mmCIF file with all atom_site columns, C-alpha atoms in Angstrom:
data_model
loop_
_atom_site.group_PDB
_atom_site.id
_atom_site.type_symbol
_atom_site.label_atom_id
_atom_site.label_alt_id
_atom_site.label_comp_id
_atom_site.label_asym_id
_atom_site.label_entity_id
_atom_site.label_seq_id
_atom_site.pdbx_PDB_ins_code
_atom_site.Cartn_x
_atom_site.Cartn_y
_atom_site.Cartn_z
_atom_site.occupancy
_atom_site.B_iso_or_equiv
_atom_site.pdbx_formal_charge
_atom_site.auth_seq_id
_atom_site.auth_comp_id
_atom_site.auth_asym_id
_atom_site.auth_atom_id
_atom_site.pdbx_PDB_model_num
ATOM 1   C CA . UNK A 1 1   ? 0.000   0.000  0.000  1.00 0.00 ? 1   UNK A CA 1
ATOM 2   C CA . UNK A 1 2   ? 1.417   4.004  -1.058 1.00 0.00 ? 2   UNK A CA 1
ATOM 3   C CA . UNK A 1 3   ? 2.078   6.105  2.050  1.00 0.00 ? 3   UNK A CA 1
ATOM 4   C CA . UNK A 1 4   ? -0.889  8.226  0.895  1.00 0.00 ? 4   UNK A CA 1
ATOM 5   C CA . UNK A 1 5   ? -3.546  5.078  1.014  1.00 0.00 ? 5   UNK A CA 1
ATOM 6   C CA . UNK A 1 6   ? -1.966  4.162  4.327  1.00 0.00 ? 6   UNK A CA 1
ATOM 7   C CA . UNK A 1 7   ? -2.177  7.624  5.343  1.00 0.00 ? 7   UNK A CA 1
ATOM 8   C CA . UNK A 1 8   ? -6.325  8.143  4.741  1.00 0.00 ? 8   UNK A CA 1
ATOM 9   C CA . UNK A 1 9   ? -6.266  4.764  6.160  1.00 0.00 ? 9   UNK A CA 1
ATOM 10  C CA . UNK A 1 10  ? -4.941  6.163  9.068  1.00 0.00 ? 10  UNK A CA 1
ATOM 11  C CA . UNK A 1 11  ? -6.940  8.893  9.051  1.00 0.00 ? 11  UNK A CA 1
ATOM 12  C CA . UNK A 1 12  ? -10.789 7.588  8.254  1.00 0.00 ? 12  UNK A CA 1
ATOM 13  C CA . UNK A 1 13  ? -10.284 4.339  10.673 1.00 0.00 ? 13  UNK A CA 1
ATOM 14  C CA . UNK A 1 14  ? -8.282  6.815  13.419 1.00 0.00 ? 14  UNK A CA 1
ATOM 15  C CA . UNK A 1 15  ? -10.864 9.521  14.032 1.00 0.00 ? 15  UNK A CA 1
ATOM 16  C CA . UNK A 1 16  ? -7.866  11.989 13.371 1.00 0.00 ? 16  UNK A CA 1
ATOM 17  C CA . UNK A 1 17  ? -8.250  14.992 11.957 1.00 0.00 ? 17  UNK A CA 1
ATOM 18  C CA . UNK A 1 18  ? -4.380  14.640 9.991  1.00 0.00 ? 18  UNK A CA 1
ATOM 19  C CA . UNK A 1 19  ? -1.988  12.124 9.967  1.00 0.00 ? 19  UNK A CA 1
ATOM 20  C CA . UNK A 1 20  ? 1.783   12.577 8.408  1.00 0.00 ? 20  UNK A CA 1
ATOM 21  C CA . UNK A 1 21  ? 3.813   9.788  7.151  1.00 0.00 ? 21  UNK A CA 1
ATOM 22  C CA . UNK A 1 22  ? 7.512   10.173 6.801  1.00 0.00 ? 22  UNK A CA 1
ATOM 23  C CA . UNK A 1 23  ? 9.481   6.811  5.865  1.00 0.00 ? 23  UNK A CA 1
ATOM 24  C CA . UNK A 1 24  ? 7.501   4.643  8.192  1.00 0.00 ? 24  UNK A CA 1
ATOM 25  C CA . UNK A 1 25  ? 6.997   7.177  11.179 1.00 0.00 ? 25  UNK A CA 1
ATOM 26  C CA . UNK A 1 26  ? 3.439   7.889  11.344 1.00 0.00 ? 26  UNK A CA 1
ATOM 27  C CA . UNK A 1 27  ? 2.744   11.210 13.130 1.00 0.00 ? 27  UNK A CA 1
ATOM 28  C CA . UNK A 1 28  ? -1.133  11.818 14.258 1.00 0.00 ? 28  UNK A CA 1
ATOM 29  C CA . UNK A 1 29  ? -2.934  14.451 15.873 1.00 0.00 ? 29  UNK A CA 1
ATOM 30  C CA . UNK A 1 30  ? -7.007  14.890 16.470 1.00 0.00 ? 30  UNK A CA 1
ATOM 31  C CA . UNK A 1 31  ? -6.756  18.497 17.358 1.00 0.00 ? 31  UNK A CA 1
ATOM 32  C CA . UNK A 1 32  ? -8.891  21.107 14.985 1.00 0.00 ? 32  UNK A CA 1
ATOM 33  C CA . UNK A 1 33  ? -7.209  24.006 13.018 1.00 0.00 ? 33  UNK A CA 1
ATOM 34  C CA . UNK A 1 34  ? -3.745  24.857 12.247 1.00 0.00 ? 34  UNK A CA 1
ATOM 35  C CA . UNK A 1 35  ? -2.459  23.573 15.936 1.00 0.00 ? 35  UNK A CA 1
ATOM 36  C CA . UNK A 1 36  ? -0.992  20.274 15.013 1.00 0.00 ? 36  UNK A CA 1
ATOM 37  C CA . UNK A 1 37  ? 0.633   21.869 11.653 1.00 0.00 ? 37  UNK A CA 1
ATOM 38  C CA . UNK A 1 38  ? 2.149   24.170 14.309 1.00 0.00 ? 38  UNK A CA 1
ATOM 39  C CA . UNK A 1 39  ? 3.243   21.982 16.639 1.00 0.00 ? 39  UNK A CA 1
ATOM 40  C CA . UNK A 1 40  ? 5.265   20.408 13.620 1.00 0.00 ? 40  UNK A CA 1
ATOM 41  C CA . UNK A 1 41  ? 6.284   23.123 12.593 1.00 0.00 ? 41  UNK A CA 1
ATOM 42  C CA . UNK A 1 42  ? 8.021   23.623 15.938 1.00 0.00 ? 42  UNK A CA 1
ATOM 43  C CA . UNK A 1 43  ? 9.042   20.360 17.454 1.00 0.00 ? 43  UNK A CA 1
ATOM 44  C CA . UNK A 1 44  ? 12.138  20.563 14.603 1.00 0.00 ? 44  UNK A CA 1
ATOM 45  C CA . UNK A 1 45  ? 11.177  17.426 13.011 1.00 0.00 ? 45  UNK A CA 1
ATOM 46  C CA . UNK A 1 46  ? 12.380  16.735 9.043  1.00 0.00 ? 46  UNK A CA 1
ATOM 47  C CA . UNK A 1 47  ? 9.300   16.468 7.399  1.00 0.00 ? 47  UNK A CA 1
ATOM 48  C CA . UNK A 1 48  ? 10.407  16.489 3.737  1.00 0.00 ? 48  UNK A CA 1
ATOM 49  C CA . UNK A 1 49  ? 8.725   14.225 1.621  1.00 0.00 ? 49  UNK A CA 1
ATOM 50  C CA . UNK A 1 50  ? 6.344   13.431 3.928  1.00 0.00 ? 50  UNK A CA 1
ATOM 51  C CA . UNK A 1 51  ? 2.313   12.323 3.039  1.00 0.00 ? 51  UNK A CA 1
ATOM 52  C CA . UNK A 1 52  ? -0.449  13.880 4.297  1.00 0.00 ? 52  UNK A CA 1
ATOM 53  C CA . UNK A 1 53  ? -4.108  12.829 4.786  1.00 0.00 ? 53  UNK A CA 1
ATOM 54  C CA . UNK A 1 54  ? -6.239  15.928 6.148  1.00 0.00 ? 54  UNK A CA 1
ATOM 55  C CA . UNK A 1 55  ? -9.625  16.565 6.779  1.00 0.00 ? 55  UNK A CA 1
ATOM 56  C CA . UNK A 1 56  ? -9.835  20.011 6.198  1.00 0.00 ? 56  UNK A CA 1
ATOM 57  C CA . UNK A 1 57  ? -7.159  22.191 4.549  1.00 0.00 ? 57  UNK A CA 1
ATOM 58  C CA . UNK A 1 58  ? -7.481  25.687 3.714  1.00 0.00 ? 58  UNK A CA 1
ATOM 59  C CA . UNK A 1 59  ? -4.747  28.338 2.748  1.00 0.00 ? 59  UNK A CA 1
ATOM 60  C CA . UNK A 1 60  ? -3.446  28.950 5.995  1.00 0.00 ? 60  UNK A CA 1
ATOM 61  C CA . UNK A 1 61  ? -2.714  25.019 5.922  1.00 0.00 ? 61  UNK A CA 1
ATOM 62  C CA . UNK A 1 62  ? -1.395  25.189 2.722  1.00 0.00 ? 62  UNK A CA 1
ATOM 63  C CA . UNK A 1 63  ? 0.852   27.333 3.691  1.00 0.00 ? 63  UNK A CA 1
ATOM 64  C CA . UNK A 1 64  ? 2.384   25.675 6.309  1.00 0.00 ? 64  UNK A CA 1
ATOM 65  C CA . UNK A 1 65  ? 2.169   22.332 4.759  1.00 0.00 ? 65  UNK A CA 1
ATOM 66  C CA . UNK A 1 66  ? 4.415   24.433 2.100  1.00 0.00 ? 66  UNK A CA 1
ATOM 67  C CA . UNK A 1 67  ? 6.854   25.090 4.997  1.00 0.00 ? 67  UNK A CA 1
ATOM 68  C CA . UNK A 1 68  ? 6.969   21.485 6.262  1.00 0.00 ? 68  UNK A CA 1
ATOM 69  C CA . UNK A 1 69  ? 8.185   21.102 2.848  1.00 0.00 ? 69  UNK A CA 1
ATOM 70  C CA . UNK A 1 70  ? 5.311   17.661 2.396  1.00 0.00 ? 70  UNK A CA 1
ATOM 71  C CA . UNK A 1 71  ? 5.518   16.299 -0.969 1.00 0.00 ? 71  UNK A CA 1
ATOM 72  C CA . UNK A 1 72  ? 1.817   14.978 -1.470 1.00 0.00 ? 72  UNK A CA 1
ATOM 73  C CA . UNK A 1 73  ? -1.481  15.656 0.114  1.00 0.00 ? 73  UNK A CA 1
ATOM 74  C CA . UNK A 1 74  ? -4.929  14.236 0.352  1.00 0.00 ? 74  UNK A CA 1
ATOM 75  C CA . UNK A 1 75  ? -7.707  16.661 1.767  1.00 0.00 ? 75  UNK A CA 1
ATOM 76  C CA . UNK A 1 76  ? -11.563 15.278 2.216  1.00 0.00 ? 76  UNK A CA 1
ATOM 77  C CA . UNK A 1 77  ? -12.206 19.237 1.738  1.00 0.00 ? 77  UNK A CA 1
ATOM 78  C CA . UNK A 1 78  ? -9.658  21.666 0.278  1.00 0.00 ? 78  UNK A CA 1
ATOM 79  C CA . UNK A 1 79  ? -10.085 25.440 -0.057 1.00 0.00 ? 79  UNK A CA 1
ATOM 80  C CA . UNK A 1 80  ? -9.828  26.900 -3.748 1.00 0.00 ? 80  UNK A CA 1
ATOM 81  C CA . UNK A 1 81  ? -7.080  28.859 -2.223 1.00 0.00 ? 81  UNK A CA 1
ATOM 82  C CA . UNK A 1 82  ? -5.366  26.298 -0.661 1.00 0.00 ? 82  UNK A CA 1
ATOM 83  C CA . UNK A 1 83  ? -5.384  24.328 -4.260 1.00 0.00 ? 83  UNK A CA 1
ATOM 84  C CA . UNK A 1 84  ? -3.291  27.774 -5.750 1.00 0.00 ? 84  UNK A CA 1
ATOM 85  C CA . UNK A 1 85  ? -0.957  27.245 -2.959 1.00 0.00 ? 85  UNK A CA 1
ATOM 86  C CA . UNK A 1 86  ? -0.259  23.649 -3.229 1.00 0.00 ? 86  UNK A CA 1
ATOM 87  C CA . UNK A 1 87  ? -0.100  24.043 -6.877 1.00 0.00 ? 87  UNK A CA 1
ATOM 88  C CA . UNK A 1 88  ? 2.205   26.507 -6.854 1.00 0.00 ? 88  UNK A CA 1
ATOM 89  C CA . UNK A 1 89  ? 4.692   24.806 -4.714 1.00 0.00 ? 89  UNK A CA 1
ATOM 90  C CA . UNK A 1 90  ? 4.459   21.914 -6.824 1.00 0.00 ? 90  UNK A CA 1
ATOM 91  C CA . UNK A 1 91  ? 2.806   19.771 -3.892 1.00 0.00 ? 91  UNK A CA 1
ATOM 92  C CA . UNK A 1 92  ? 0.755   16.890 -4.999 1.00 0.00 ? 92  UNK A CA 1
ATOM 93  C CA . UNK A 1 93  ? -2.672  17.188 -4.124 1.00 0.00 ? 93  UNK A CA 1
ATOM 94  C CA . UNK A 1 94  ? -6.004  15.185 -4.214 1.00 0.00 ? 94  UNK A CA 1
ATOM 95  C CA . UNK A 1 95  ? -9.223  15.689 -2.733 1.00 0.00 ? 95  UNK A CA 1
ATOM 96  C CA . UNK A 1 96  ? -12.926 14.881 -2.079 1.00 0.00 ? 96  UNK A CA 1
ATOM 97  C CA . UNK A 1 97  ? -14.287 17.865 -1.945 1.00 0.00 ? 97  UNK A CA 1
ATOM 98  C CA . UNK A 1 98  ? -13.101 21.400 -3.229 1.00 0.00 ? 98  UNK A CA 1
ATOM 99  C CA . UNK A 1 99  ? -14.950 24.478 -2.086 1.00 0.00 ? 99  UNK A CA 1
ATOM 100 C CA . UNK A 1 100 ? -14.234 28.165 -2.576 1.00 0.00 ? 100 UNK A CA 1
ATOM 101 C CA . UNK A 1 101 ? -13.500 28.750 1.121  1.00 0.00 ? 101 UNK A CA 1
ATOM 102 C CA . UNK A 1 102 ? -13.031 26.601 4.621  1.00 0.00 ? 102 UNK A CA 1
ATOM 103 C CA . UNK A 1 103 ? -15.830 28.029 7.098  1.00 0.00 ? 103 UNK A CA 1
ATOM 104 C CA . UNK A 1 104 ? -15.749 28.693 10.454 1.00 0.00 ? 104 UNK A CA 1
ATOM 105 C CA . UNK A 1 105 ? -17.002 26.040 13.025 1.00 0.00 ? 105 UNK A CA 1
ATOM 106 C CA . UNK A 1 106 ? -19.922 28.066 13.692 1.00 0.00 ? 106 UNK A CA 1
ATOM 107 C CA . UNK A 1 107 ? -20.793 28.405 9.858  1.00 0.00 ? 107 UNK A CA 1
ATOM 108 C CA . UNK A 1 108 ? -21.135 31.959 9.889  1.00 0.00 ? 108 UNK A CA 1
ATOM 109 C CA . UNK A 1 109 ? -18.749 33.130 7.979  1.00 0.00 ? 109 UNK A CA 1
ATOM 110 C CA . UNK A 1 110 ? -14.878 31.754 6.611  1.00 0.00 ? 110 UNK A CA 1
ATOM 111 C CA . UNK A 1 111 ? -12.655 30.537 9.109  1.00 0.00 ? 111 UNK A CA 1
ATOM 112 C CA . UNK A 1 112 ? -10.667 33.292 10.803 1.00 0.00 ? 112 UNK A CA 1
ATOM 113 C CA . UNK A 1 113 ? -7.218  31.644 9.900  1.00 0.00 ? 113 UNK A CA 1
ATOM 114 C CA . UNK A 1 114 ? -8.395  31.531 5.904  1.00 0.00 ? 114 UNK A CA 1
ATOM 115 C CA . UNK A 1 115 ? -9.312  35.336 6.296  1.00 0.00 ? 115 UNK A CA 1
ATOM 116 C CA . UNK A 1 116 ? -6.317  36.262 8.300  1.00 0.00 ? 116 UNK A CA 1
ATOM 117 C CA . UNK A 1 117 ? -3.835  34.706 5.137  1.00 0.00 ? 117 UNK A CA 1
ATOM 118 C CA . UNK A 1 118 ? -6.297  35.725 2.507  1.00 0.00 ? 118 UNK A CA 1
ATOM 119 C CA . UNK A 1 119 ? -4.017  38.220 0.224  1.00 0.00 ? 119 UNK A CA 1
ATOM 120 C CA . UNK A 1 120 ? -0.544  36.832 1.568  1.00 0.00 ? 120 UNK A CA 1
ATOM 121 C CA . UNK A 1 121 ? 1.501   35.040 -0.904 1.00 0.00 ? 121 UNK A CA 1
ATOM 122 C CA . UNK A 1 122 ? 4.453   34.250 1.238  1.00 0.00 ? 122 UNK A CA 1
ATOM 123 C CA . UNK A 1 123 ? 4.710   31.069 3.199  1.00 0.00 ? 123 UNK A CA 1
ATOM 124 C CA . UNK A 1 124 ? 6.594   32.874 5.646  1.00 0.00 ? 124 UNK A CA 1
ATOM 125 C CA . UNK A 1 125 ? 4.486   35.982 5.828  1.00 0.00 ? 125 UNK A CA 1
ATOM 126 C CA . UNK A 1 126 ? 1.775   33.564 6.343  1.00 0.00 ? 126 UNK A CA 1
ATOM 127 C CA . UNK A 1 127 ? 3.372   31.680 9.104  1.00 0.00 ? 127 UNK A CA 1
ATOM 128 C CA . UNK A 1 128 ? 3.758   35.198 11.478 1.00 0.00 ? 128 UNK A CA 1
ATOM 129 C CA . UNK A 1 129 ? 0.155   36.287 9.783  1.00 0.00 ? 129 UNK A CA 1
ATOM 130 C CA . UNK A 1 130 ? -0.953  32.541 11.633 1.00 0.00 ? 130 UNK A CA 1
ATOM 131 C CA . UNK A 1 131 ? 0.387   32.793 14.700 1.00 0.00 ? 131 UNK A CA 1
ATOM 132 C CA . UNK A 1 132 ? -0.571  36.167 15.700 1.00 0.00 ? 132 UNK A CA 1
ATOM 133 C CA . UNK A 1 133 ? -3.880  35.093 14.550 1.00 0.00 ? 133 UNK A CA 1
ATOM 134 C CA . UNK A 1 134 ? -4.012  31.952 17.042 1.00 0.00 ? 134 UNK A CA 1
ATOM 135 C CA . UNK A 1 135 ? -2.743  33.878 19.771 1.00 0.00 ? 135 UNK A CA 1
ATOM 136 C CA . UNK A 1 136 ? -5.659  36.985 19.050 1.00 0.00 ? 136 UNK A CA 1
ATOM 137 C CA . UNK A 1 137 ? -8.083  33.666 19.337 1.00 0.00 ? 137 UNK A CA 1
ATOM 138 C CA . UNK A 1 138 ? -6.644  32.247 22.221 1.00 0.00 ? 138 UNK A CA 1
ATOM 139 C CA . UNK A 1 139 ? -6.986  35.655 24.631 1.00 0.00 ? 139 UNK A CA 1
ATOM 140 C CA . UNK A 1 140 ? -10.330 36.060 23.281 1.00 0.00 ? 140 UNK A CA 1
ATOM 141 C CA . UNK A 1 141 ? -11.441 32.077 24.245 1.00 0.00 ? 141 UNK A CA 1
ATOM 142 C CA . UNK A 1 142 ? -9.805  33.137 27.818 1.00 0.00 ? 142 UNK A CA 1
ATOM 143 C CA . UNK A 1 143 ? -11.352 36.324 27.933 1.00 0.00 ? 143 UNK A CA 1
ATOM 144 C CA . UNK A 1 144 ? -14.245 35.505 27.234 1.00 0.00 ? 144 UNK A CA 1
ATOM 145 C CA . UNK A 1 145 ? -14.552 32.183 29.597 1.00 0.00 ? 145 UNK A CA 1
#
């Protein structure tokens, strides 16, 4: 089986929301959003070449899939966006469904982290555009909790 099948394997039969495969190290996570791309992103791991099933990938993803340097990608929904992103980078990409923006949880508008990168073109513009974006969320959860 391709790293890709094994990673939507992974990923439907899981409950994950991604799943990463790098030679035969399988990396998981079933928190929502950008977080575990983050968390990747951070821990200093080589993730070049890796596979990647996701459930939901929008620009702001894209992005930092772009910086984790992933070579293929499948999304069960992908952001129009996103797809221009991926593309450009020359990351393999397939999908399920393709829609011309990733909402936000509460379905009343896009999702804040699709907004926040909407006119950035730079995958490391993006990356600061992200984080302060999380961290703006974050003090508003605890603030208003």
């Amino acid at each position: 089986m391709s790293s890709i099948n094994r990673a939507k394997e992974h990923l439907k039969q899981g409950g994950y929301t991604c799943v990463m495969i790098k030679n035969d190290l399988i990396f998981t996570s079933k928190e929502r959003g950008v977080k575990p791309l983050l968390d990747w992103i951070d821990c200093g791991t080589d993730f070049e070449n890796a596979v990647v099933a996701d459930k939901v990938v929008g620009k702001a993803a894209a992005f930092l899939y772009v910086l984790l340097k992933v070579k293929e990608i499948y999304a069960v929904v992908l952001s129009q966006p996103a797809l221009r992103v991926l593309e450009k980078h020359n990351i393999e990409i397939s999908y399920e469904e393709k829609v011309s923006a990733i909402r936000n949880r509460d379905n009343t508008g896009n999702c804040p982290m699709e907004s926040a990168v909407w006119d950035v073109d730079n995958p490391e513009e993006a990356l600061v555009v992200i984080r302060e974006t999380r961290e703006g969320l974050l003090k508003n959860q605890i603030n208003n909790s």
